[in-house]
JSON list of C-alpha atoms in Angstrom, two decimals:
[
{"chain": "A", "resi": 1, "resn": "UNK", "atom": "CA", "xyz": [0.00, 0.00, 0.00]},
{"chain": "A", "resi": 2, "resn": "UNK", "atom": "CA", "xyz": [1.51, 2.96, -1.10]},
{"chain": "A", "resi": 3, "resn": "UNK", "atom": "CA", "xyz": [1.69, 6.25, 0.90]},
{"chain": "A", "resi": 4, "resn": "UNK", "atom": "CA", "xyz": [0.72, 9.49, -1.07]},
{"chain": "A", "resi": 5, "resn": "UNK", "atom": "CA", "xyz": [0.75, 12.79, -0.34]},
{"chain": "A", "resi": 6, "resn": "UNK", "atom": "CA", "xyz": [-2.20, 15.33, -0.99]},
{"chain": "A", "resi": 7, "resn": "UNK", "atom": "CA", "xyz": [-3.26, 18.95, -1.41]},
{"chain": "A", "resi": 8, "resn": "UNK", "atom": "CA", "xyz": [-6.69, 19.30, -0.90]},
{"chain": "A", "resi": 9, "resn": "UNK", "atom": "CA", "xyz": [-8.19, 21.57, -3.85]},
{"chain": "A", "resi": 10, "resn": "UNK", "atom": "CA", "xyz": [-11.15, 23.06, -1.27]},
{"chain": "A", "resi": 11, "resn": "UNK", "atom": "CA", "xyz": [-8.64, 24.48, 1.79]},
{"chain": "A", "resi": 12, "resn": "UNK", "atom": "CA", "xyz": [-5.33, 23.74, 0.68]},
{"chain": "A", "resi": 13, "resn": "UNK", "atom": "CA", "xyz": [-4.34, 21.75, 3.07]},
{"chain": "A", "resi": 14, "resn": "UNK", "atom": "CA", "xyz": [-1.11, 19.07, 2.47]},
{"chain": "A", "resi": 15, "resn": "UNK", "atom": "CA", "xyz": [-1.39, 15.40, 3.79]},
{"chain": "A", "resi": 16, "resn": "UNK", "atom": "CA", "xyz": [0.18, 12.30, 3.25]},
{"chain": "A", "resi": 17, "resn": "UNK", "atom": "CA", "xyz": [-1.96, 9.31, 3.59]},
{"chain": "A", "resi": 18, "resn": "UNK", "atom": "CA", "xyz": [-1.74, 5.57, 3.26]},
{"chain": "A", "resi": 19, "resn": "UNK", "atom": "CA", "xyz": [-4.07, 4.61, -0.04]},
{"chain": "A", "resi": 20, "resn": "UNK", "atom": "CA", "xyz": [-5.51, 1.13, 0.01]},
{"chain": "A", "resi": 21, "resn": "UNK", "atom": "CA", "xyz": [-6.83, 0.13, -3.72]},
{"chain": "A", "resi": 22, "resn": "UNK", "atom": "CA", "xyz": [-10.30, 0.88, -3.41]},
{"chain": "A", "resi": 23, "resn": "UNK", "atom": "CA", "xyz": [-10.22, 3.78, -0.79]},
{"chain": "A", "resi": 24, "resn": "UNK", "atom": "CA", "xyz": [-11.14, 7.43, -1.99]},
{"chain": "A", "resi": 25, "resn": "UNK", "atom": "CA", "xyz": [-9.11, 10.00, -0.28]},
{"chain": "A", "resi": 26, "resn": "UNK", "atom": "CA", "xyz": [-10.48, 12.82, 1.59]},
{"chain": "A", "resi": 27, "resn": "UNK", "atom": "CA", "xyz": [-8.95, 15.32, 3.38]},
{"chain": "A", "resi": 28, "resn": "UNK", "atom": "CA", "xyz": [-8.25, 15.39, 7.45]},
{"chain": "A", "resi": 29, "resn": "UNK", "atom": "CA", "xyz": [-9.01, 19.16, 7.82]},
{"chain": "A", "resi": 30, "resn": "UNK", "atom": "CA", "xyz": [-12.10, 19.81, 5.89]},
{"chain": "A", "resi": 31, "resn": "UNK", "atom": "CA", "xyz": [-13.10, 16.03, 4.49]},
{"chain": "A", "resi": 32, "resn": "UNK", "atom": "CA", "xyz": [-13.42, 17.19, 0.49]},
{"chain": "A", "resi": 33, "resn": "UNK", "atom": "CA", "xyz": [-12.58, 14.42, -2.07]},
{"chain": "A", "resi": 34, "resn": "UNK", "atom": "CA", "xyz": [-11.01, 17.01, -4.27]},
{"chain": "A", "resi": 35, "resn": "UNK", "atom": "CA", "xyz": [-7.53, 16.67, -4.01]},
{"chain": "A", "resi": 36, "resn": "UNK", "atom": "CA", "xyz": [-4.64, 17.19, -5.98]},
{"chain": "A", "resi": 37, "resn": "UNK", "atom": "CA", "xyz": [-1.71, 14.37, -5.78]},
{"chain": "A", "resi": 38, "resn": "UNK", "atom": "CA", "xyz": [1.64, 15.64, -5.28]},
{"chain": "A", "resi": 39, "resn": "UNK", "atom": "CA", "xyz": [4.56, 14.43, -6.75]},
{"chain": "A", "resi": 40, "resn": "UNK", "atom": "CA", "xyz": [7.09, 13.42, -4.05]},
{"chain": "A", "resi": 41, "resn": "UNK", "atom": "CA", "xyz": [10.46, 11.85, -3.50]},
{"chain": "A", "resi": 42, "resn": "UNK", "atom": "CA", "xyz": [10.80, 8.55, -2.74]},
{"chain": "A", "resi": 43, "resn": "UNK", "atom": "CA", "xyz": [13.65, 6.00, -0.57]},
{"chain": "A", "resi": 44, "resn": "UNK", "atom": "CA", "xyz": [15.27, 2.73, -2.09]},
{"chain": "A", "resi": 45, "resn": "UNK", "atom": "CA", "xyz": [16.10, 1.19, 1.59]},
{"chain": "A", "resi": 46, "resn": "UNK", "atom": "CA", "xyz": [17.72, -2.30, 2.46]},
{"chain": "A", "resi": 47, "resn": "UNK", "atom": "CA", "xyz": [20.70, -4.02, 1.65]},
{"chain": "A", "resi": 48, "resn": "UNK", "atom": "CA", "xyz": [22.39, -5.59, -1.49]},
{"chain": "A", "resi": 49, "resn": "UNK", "atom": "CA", "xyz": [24.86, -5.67, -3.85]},
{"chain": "A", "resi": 50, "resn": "UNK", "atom": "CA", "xyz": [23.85, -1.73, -5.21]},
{"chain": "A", "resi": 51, "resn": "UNK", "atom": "CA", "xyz": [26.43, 0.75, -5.89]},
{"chain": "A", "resi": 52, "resn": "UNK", "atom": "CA", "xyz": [28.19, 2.29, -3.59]},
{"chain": "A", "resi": 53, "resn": "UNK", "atom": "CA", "xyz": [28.01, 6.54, -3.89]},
{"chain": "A", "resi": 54, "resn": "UNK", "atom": "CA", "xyz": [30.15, 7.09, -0.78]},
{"chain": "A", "resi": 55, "resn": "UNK", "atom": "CA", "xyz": [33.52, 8.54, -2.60]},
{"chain": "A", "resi": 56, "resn": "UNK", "atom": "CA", "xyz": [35.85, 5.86, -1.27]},
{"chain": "A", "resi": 57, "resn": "UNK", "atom": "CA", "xyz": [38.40, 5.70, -3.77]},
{"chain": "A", "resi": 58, "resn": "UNK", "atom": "CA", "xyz": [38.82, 2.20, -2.32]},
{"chain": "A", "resi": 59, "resn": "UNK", "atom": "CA", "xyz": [42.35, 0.71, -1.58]},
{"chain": "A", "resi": 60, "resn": "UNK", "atom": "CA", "xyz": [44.70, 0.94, 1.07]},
{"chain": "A", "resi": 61, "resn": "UNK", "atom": "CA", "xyz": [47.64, 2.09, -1.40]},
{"chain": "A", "resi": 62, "resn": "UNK", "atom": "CA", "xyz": [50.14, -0.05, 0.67]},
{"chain": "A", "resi": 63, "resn": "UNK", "atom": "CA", "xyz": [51.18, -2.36, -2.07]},
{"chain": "A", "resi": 64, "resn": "UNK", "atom": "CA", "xyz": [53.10, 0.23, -3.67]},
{"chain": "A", "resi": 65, "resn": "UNK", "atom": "CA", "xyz": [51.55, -0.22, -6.63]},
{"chain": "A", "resi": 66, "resn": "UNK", "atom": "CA", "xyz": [52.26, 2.45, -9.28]},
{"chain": "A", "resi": 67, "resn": "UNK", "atom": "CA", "xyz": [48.99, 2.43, -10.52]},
{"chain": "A", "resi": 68, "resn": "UNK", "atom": "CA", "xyz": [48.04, 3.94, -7.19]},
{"chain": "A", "resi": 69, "resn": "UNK", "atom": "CA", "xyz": [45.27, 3.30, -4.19]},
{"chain": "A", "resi": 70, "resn": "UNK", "atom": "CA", "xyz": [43.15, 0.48, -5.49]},
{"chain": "A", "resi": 71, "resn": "UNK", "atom": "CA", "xyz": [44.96, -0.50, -8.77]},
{"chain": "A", "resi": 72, "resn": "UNK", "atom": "CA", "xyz": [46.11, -4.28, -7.32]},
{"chain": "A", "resi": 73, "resn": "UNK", "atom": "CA", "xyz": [44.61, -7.36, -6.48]},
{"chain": "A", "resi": 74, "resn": "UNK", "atom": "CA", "xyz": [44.83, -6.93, -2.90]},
{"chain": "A", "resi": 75, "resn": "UNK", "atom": "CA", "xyz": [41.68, -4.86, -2.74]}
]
């Protein structure tokens, strides 16, 4: 069930709410059914194999490896 969030078109209020497949939304403040959906951001959580975005260059550069940090097989 996803969770969306709302702007209600009547008093402009902005909600999130939890949406079940055959429930029609209303808003908390003023209970209209005229809302507007926002677009929002979103989380990828858990853990995997995914990239890693964390700038580690990786390596310990204590090989001496010309190549430099992260260039041998001991990483």
């Amino acid at each position: 069930m996803p969770i969306f969030a709302y702007k209600c078109q009547s008093c402009s209020h902005t909600f999130e709410m939890l949406v079940h497949n055959s429930t029609v939304p209303e808003c908390p403040k003023c209970q209209h059914t005229t809302l507007e959906k926002l677009l929002t951001g979103f989380a990828v959580g858990g853990t995997g194999s995914g990239m890693d975005f964390s700038g580690d260059e990786g390596g310990c550069g204590s090989c001496g490896d010309p190549r430099g940090p992260g260039a041998c097989s001991m990483n």
